mmCIF file of C-alpha atoms in Angstrom:
data_model
loop_
_atom_site.group_PDB
_atom_site.id
_atom_site.type_symbol
_atom_site.label_atom_id
_atom_site.label_comp_id
_atom_site.label_asym_id
_atom_site.label_seq_id
_atom_site.Cartn_x
_atom_site.Cartn_y
_atom_site.Cartn_z
ATOM 1 C CA MET A 12 -6.665 -0.557 -29.299
ATOM 2 C CA CYS A 13 -10.166 -1.747 -28.624
ATOM 3 C CA HIS A 14 -13.091 -0.592 -30.613
ATOM 4 C CA PRO A 15 -15.245 1.888 -28.592
ATOM 5 C CA ALA A 16 -18.284 -0.353 -28.941
ATOM 6 C CA TRP A 17 -16.388 -3.201 -27.262
ATOM 7 C CA ARG A 18 -15.630 -1.000 -24.286
ATOM 8 C CA GLN A 19 -19.294 -0.069 -24.004
ATOM 9 C CA ALA A 20 -20.267 -3.733 -24.259
ATOM 10 C CA ARG A 21 -17.825 -4.632 -21.448
ATOM 11 C CA ILE A 22 -19.248 -1.853 -19.254
ATOM 12 C CA ALA A 23 -22.815 -3.034 -19.935
ATOM 13 C CA ALA A 24 -21.861 -6.637 -19.181
ATOM 14 C CA GLN A 25 -20.202 -5.610 -15.915
ATOM 15 C CA ARG A 26 -23.316 -3.616 -14.950
ATOM 16 C CA LEU A 27 -25.475 -6.708 -15.488
ATOM 17 C CA LEU A 28 -23.102 -8.801 -13.356
ATOM 18 C CA ASP A 29 -23.220 -6.153 -10.603
ATOM 19 C CA LEU A 30 -27.031 -6.091 -10.684
ATOM 20 C CA ALA A 31 -27.181 -9.897 -10.496
ATOM 21 C CA ARG A 32 -24.849 -9.804 -7.486
ATOM 22 C CA LEU A 33 -27.011 -7.172 -5.790
ATOM 23 C CA ARG A 34 -30.147 -9.211 -6.515
ATOM 24 C CA ARG A 35 -28.540 -12.210 -4.806
ATOM 25 C CA VAL A 36 -27.719 -10.028 -1.769
ATOM 26 C CA ARG A 37 -31.292 -8.682 -1.697
ATOM 27 C CA ASP A 38 -32.728 -12.186 -1.990
ATOM 28 C CA ARG A 39 -30.488 -13.410 0.831
ATOM 29 C CA ILE A 40 -31.682 -10.581 3.071
ATOM 30 C CA GLY A 41 -35.250 -11.551 2.151
ATOM 31 C CA ARG A 42 -34.688 -15.184 3.099
ATOM 32 C CA GLN A 43 -32.865 -14.395 6.328
ATOM 33 C CA TYR A 44 -34.695 -11.267 7.516
ATOM 34 C CA THR A 45 -35.181 -12.723 11.012
ATOM 35 C CA ARG A 46 -31.417 -12.875 11.573
ATOM 36 C CA PRO A 47 -29.159 -9.931 12.439
ATOM 37 C CA LEU A 48 -27.819 -8.155 9.375
ATOM 38 C CA ASP A 49 -24.063 -8.262 8.847
ATOM 39 C CA VAL A 50 -23.227 -6.061 5.869
ATOM 40 C CA GLU A 51 -19.570 -7.068 6.045
ATOM 41 C CA ALA A 52 -20.461 -10.742 5.635
ATOM 42 C CA LEU A 53 -22.853 -9.947 2.784
ATOM 43 C CA ALA A 54 -20.160 -7.899 1.069
ATOM 44 C CA ARG A 55 -17.488 -10.533 1.629
ATOM 45 C CA ASP A 56 -19.721 -13.239 0.144
ATOM 46 C CA ALA A 57 -20.561 -10.967 -2.797
ATOM 47 C CA GLY A 58 -16.862 -10.227 -3.297
ATOM 48 C CA ILE A 59 -17.024 -6.447 -2.890
ATOM 49 C CA PRO A 60 -16.136 -3.974 -0.119
ATOM 50 C CA PRO A 61 -18.953 -3.153 2.376
ATOM 51 C CA GLY A 62 -19.060 0.537 1.463
ATOM 52 C CA LEU A 63 -19.367 -0.256 -2.229
ATOM 53 C CA LEU A 64 -22.092 -2.813 -1.525
ATOM 54 C CA ALA A 65 -24.098 -0.275 0.475
ATOM 55 C CA ARG A 66 -23.655 2.399 -2.211
ATOM 56 C CA GLN A 67 -24.559 0.074 -5.095
ATOM 57 C CA PHE A 68 -27.510 -1.376 -3.169
ATOM 58 C CA ARG A 69 -28.852 2.133 -2.487
ATOM 59 C CA ASP A 70 -28.379 3.098 -6.140
ATOM 60 C CA ALA A 71 -30.179 -0.036 -7.357
ATOM 61 C CA TYR A 72 -33.010 -0.269 -4.798
ATOM 62 C CA GLY A 73 -33.323 3.239 -3.382
ATOM 63 C CA GLN A 74 -32.426 2.302 0.177
ATOM 64 C CA SER A 75 -29.554 0.873 2.190
ATOM 65 C CA PRO A 76 -29.399 -2.853 2.986
ATOM 66 C CA TYR A 77 -30.370 -2.070 6.600
ATOM 67 C CA ALA A 78 -33.364 0.051 5.538
ATOM 68 C CA TYR A 79 -34.427 -2.737 3.162
ATOM 69 C CA LEU A 80 -34.174 -5.269 5.999
ATOM 70 C CA MET A 81 -36.284 -3.097 8.308
ATOM 71 C CA THR A 82 -38.899 -2.604 5.587
ATOM 72 C CA LEU A 83 -39.151 -6.390 5.182
ATOM 73 C CA ARG A 84 -39.447 -6.871 8.931
ATOM 74 C CA VAL A 85 -42.174 -4.246 9.230
ATOM 75 C CA GLU A 86 -44.149 -5.705 6.317
ATOM 76 C CA HIS A 87 -43.969 -9.207 7.819
ATOM 77 C CA ALA A 88 -44.969 -7.768 11.182
ATOM 78 C CA MET A 89 -47.962 -6.071 9.549
ATOM 79 C CA ALA A 90 -49.122 -9.444 8.232
ATOM 80 C CA LEU A 91 -48.712 -11.080 11.652
ATOM 81 C CA LEU A 92 -50.538 -8.235 13.381
ATOM 82 C CA ARG A 93 -53.412 -8.382 10.853
ATOM 83 C CA HIS A 94 -53.861 -12.073 11.608
ATOM 84 C CA GLY A 95 -53.702 -11.511 15.370
ATOM 85 C CA GLU A 96 -50.792 -13.859 15.919
ATOM 86 C CA GLY A 97 -49.256 -13.036 19.292
ATOM 87 C CA SER A 98 -48.595 -9.816 21.137
ATOM 88 C CA VAL A 99 -46.690 -6.902 19.634
ATOM 89 C CA SER A 100 -43.528 -7.955 21.481
ATOM 90 C CA GLU A 101 -43.920 -11.542 20.207
ATOM 91 C CA VAL A 102 -44.352 -10.233 16.660
ATOM 92 C CA CYS A 103 -41.279 -8.061 17.168
ATOM 93 C CA ARG A 104 -39.207 -11.099 18.118
ATOM 94 C CA ALA A 105 -40.746 -13.229 15.352
ATOM 95 C CA VAL A 106 -39.540 -10.834 12.659
ATOM 96 C CA GLY A 107 -36.047 -10.625 14.146
ATOM 97 C CA CYS A 108 -36.053 -7.217 15.827
ATOM 98 C CA PRO A 109 -33.895 -7.303 18.948
ATOM 99 C CA SER A 110 -35.445 -4.167 20.467
ATOM 100 C CA ALA A 111 -39.184 -3.622 20.851
ATOM 101 C CA ALA A 112 -38.649 0.126 21.200
ATOM 102 C CA ALA A 113 -36.629 0.383 17.991
ATOM 103 C CA PHE A 114 -39.147 -1.835 16.209
ATOM 104 C CA GLY A 115 -42.072 0.290 17.390
ATOM 105 C CA ALA A 116 -40.352 3.485 16.291
ATOM 106 C CA ARG A 117 -39.515 2.132 12.835
ATOM 107 C CA PHE A 118 -42.979 0.590 12.446
ATOM 108 C CA THR A 119 -44.610 3.922 13.292
ATOM 109 C CA GLU A 120 -42.262 5.755 10.940
ATOM 110 C CA LEU A 121 -42.974 3.450 7.995
ATOM 111 C CA VAL A 122 -46.665 2.639 8.520
ATOM 112 C CA GLY A 123 -47.879 5.860 10.088
ATOM 113 C CA MET A 124 -49.281 4.308 13.256
ATOM 114 C CA GLU A 125 -48.028 2.317 16.222
ATOM 115 C CA PRO A 126 -48.074 -1.495 16.031
ATOM 116 C CA GLY A 127 -50.758 -1.753 18.749
ATOM 117 C CA VAL A 128 -53.019 0.698 16.917
ATOM 118 C CA TYR A 129 -52.454 -1.185 13.671
ATOM 119 C CA ARG A 130 -53.389 -4.448 15.356
ATOM 120 C CA THR A 131 -56.543 -2.940 16.912
ATOM 121 C CA ARG A 132 -57.673 -1.481 13.589
ATOM 122 C CA ALA A 133 -56.999 -4.785 11.852
ATOM 123 C CA ALA A 134 -59.139 -6.607 14.438
ATOM 124 C CA LEU A 135 -61.964 -4.123 13.819
ATOM 125 C CA GLY A 136 -61.737 -4.690 10.069
ATOM 126 C CA THR A 137 -60.897 -1.094 9.173
ATOM 127 C CA THR A 138 -60.790 -0.766 5.392
ATOM 128 C CA GLU A 139 -58.225 2.062 5.264
ATOM 129 C CA LEU A 140 -55.567 -0.096 6.885
ATOM 130 C CA PRO A 141 -52.300 -0.166 4.892
ATOM 131 C CA TRP A 142 -51.192 -3.633 3.784
ATOM 132 C CA HIS A 143 -47.625 -2.642 3.017
ATOM 133 C CA VAL A 144 -45.190 0.092 3.952
ATOM 134 C CA THR A 145 -46.609 3.351 2.669
ATOM 135 C CA ALA A 146 -44.127 5.963 3.895
ATOM 136 C CA PRO A 147 -40.878 6.583 2.063
ATOM 137 C CA VAL A 148 -38.089 4.627 3.679
ATOM 138 C CA PRO A 149 -35.744 6.932 5.576
ATOM 139 C CA VAL A 150 -32.110 6.913 4.619
ATOM 140 C CA SER A 151 -30.033 5.072 7.173
ATOM 141 C CA SER A 152 -26.296 5.479 7.544
ATOM 142 C CA ARG A 153 -26.057 2.362 9.680
ATOM 143 C CA ASN A 154 -23.619 -0.109 8.200
ATOM 144 C CA GLU A 155 -24.441 -3.179 10.216
ATOM 145 C CA GLU A 156 -26.914 -4.333 12.811
ATOM 146 C CA ALA A 157 -24.795 -6.826 14.695
ATOM 147 C CA PRO A 158 -21.064 -7.025 15.232
ATOM 148 C CA ALA A 159 -19.481 -9.276 12.633
ATOM 149 C CA SER A 160 -18.059 -11.510 15.352
ATOM 150 C CA THR A 161 -21.425 -12.380 16.924
ATOM 151 C CA ALA A 162 -23.742 -13.165 14.045
ATOM 152 C CA ARG A 163 -23.094 -14.193 10.477
ATOM 153 C CA LEU A 164 -25.569 -14.889 7.755
ATOM 154 C CA ALA A 165 -25.104 -18.367 6.363
#
């Protein structure tokens, strides 16, 4: 029989390995936020089932992989809009959102104002303008953004 402390040490070591794996997934999403998200490919590369990846990711970071991706996209869009680089639809495409309507809805939900209003206020130099997502990220049950057969993260 194993000593109880050994069992606890194995559990702690496994937890650290799981967190390192999740950090690699999060970093990959951060590097490739302009591409469609494929949770199945992320999970396969991490060596865990997609449902477990989503659950562990939510437990570790407080949001699903898809919600994390959308938060990154909105924050990058905020930076582009503050600097006046392109129209709202160009910014939408630049951050990897396939639908301007979905992007506008998520932007408004997370920032508290529409992208066009945000851009106008940034041009006017409004001091109360948020520089990062201020609203709590809504829980998303969406498992993947693109079908696994059409887009894969490298």
